[in-house]
Backbone as a chain_set.jsonl record, in Angstrom:
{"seq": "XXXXXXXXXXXXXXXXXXXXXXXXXXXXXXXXXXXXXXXXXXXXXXXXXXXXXXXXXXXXXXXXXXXXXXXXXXXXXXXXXXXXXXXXX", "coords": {"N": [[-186.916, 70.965, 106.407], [-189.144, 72.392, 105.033], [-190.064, 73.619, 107.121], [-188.065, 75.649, 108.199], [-187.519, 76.782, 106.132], [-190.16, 78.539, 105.976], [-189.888, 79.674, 108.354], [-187.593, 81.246, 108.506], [-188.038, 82.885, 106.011], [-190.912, 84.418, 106.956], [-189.414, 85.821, 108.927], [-188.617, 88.122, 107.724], [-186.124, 87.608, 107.014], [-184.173, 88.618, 108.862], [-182.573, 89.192, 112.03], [-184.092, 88.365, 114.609], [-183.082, 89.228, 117.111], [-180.887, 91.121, 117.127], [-181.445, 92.641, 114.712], [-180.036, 92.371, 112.092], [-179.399, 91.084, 108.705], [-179.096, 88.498, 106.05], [-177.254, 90.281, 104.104], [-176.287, 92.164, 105.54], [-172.953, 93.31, 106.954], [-170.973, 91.929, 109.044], [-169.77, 92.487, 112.065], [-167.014, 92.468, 112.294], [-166.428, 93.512, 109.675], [-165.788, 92.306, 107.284], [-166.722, 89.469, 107.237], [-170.038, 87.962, 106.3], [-173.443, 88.455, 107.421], [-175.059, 85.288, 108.949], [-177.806, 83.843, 109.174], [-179.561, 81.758, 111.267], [-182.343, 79.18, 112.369], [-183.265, 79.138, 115.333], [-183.947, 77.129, 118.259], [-186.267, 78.252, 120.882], [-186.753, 77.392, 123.697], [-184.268, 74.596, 124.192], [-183.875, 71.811, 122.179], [-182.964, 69.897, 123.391], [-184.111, 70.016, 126.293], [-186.851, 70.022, 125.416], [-188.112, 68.191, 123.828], [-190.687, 67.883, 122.711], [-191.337, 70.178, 121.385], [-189.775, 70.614, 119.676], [-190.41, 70.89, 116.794], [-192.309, 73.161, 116.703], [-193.629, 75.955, 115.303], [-193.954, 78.113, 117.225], [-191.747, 78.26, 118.529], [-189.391, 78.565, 117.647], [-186.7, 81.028, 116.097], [-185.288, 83.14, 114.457], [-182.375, 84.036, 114.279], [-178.747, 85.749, 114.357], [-175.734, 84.677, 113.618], [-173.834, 85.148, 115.554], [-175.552, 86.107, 117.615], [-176.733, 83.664, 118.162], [-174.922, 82.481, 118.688], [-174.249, 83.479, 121.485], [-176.308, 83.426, 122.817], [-177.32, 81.142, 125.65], [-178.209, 77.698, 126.394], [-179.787, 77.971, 128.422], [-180.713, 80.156, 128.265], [-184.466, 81.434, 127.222], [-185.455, 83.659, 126.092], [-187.51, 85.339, 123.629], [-186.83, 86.712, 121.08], [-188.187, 87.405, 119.28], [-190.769, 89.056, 120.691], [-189.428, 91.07, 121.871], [-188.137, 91.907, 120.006], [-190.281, 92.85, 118.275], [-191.737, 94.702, 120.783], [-189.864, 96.508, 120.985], [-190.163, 97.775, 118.726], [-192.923, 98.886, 118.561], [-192.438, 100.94, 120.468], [-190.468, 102.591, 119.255], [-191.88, 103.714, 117.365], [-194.05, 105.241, 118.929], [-191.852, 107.378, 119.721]], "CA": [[-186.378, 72.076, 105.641], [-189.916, 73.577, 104.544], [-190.63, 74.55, 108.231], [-187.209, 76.198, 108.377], [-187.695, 78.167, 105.085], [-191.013, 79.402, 106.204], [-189.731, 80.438, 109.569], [-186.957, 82.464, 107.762], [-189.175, 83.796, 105.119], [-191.687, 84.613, 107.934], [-188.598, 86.826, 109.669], [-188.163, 88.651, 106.79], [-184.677, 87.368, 106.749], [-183.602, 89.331, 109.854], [-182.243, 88.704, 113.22], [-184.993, 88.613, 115.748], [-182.501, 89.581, 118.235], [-180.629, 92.411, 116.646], [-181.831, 93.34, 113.447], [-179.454, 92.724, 110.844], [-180.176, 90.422, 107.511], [-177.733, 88.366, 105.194], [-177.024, 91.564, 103.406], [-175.333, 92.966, 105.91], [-171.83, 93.122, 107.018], [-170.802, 91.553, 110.168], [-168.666, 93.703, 113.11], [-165.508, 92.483, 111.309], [-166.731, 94.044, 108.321], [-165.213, 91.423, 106.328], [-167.69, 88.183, 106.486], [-171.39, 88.642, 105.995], [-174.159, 87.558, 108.677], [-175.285, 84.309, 108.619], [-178.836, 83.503, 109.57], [-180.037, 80.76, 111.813], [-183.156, 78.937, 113.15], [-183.31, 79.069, 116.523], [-184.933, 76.671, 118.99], [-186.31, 79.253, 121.944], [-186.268, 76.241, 124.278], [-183.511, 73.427, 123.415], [-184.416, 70.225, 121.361], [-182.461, 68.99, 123.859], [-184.878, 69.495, 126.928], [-187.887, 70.062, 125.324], [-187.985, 67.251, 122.496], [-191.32, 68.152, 122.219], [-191.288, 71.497, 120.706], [-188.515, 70.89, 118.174], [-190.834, 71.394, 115.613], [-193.605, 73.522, 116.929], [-193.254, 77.326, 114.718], [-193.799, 78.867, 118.323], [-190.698, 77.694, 119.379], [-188.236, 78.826, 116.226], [-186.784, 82.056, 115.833], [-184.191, 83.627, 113.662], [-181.182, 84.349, 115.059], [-177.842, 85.297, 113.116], [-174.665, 83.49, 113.964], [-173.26, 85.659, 116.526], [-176.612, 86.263, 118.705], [-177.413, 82.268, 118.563], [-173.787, 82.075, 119.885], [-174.463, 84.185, 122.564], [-177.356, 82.436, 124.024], [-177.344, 79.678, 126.442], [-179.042, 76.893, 126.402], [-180.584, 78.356, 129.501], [-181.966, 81.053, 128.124], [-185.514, 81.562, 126.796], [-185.664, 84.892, 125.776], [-187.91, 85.228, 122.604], [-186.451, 87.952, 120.652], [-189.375, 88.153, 118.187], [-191.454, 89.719, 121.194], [-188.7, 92.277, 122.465], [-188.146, 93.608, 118.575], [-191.817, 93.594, 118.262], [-192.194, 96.004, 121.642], [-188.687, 97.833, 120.831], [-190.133, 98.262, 117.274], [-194.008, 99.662, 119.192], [-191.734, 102.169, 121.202], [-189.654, 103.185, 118.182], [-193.354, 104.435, 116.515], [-194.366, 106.062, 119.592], [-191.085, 108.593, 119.791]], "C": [[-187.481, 73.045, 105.223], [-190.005, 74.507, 105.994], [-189.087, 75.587, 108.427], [-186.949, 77.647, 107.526], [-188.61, 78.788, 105.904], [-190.952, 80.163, 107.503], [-188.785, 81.909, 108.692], [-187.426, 83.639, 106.953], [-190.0, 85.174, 105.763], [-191.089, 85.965, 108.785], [-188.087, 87.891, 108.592], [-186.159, 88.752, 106.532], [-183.625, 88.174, 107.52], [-183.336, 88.761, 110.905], [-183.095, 89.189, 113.987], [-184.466, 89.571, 117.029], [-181.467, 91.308, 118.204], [-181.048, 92.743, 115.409], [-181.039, 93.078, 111.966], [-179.931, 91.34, 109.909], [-178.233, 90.197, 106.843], [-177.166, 89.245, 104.636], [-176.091, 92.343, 103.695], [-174.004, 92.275, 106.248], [-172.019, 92.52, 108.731], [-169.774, 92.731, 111.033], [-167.172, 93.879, 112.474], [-165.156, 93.029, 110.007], [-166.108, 93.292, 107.182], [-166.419, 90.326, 105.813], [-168.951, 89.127, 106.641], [-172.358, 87.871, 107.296], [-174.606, 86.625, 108.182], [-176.086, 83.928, 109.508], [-179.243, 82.066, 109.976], [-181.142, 80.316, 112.306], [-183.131, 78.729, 114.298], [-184.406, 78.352, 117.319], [-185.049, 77.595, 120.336], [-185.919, 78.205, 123.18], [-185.521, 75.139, 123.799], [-184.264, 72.748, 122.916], [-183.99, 69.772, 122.533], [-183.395, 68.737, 125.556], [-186.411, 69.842, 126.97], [-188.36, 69.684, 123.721], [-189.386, 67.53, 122.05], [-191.921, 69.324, 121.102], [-190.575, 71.608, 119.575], [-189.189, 71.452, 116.946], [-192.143, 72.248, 115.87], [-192.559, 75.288, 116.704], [-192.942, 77.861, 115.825], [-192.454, 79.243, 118.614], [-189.356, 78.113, 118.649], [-188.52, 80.281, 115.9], [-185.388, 82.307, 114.589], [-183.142, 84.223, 114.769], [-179.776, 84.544, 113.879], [-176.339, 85.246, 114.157], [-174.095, 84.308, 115.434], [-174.613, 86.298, 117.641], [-177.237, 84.951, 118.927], [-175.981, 82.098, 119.512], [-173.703, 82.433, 121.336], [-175.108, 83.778, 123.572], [-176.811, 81.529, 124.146], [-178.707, 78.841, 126.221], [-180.623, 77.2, 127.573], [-181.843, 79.648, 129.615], [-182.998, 80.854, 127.432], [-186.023, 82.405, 125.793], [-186.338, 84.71, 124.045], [-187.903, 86.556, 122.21], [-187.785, 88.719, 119.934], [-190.093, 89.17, 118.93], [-190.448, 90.892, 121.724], [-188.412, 92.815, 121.503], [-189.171, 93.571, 118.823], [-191.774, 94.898, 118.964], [-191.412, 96.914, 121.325], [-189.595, 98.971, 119.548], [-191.496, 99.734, 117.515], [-193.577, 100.576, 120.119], [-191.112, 103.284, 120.266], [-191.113, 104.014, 117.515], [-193.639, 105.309, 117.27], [-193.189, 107.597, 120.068], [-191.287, 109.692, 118.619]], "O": [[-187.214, 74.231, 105.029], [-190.015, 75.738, 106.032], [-189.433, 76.571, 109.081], [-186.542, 78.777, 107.794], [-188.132, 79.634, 106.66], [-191.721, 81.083, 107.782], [-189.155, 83.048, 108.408], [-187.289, 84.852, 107.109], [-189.925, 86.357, 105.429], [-191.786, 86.883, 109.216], [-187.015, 88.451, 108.822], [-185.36, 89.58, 106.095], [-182.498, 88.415, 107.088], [-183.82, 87.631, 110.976], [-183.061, 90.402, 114.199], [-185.124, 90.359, 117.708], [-181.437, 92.239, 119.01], [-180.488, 93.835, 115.31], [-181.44, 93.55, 110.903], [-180.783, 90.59, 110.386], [-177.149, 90.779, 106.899], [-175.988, 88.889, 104.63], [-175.321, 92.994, 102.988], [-173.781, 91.088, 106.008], [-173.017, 92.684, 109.433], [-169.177, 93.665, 110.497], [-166.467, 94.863, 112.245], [-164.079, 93.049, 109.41], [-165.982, 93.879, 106.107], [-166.92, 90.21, 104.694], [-169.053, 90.321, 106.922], [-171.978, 86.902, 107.954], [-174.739, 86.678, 106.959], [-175.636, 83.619, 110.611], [-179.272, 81.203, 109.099], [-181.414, 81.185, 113.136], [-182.822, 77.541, 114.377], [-185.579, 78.715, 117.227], [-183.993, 77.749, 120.948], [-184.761, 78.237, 123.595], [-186.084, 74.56, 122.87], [-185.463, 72.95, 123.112], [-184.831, 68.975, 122.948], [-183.433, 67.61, 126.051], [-187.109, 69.949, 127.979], [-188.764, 70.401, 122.805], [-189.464, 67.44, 120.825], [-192.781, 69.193, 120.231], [-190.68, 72.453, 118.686], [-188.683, 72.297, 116.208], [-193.096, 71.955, 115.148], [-191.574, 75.733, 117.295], [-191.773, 78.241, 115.895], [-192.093, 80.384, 118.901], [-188.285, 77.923, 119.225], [-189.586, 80.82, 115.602], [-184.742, 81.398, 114.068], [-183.328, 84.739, 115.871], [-179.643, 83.853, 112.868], [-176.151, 85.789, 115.246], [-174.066, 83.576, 116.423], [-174.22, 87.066, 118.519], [-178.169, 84.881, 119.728], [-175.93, 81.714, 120.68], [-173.159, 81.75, 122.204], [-174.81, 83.71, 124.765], [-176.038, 80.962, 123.374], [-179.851, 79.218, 125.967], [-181.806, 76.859, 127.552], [-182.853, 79.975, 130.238], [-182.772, 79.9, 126.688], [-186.785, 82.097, 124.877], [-185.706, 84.003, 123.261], [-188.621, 87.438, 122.68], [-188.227, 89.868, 119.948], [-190.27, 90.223, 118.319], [-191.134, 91.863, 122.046], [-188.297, 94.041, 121.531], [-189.44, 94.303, 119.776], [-191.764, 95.976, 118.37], [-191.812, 98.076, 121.274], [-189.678, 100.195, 119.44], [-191.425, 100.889, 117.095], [-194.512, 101.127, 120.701], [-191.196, 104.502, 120.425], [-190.924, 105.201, 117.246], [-193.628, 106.426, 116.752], [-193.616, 108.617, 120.608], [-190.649, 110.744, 118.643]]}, "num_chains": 1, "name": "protein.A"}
């Protein structure tokens, strides 16, 4: 549970993958988002990593649903670059 806070913390309580934060509203505009840790590679075939920070992202409920197990994709680095494009316009 600490490594889970400090990942969250760490994400400033945002979705790696799209951007939004408990705060906001969800598409339905009714519930609210609901923030998750995300393993980038499963627990399930890479038991080693489960707990390695690298490996744990934020995600909120409807962009962890989205991914597959199959994917990889580490959001943190595609906001990062989106975010180093967004500066340069």
């Amino acid at each position: 549970k600490v490594l889970r806070f400090e990942i969250l913390k760490e994400s400033g309580g945002r979705c790696a993958c799209c951007g939004r934060s408990k705060l906001d509203v969800r598409d339905d505009g009714v519930s609210k988002v609901i923030l998750t840790v995300d393993h980038i590679h499963s627990r399930k075939t890479h038991k080693h990593l489960e707990l390695e920070k690298t490996n744990l992202q934020v995600l909120c409920s409807d962009c962890h649903e989205s991914k597959s197990m199959e994917d990889y994709t580490d959001f943190r680095m595609v906001r990062e670059a989106k975010d180093i494009d967004d500066i340069g316009d």
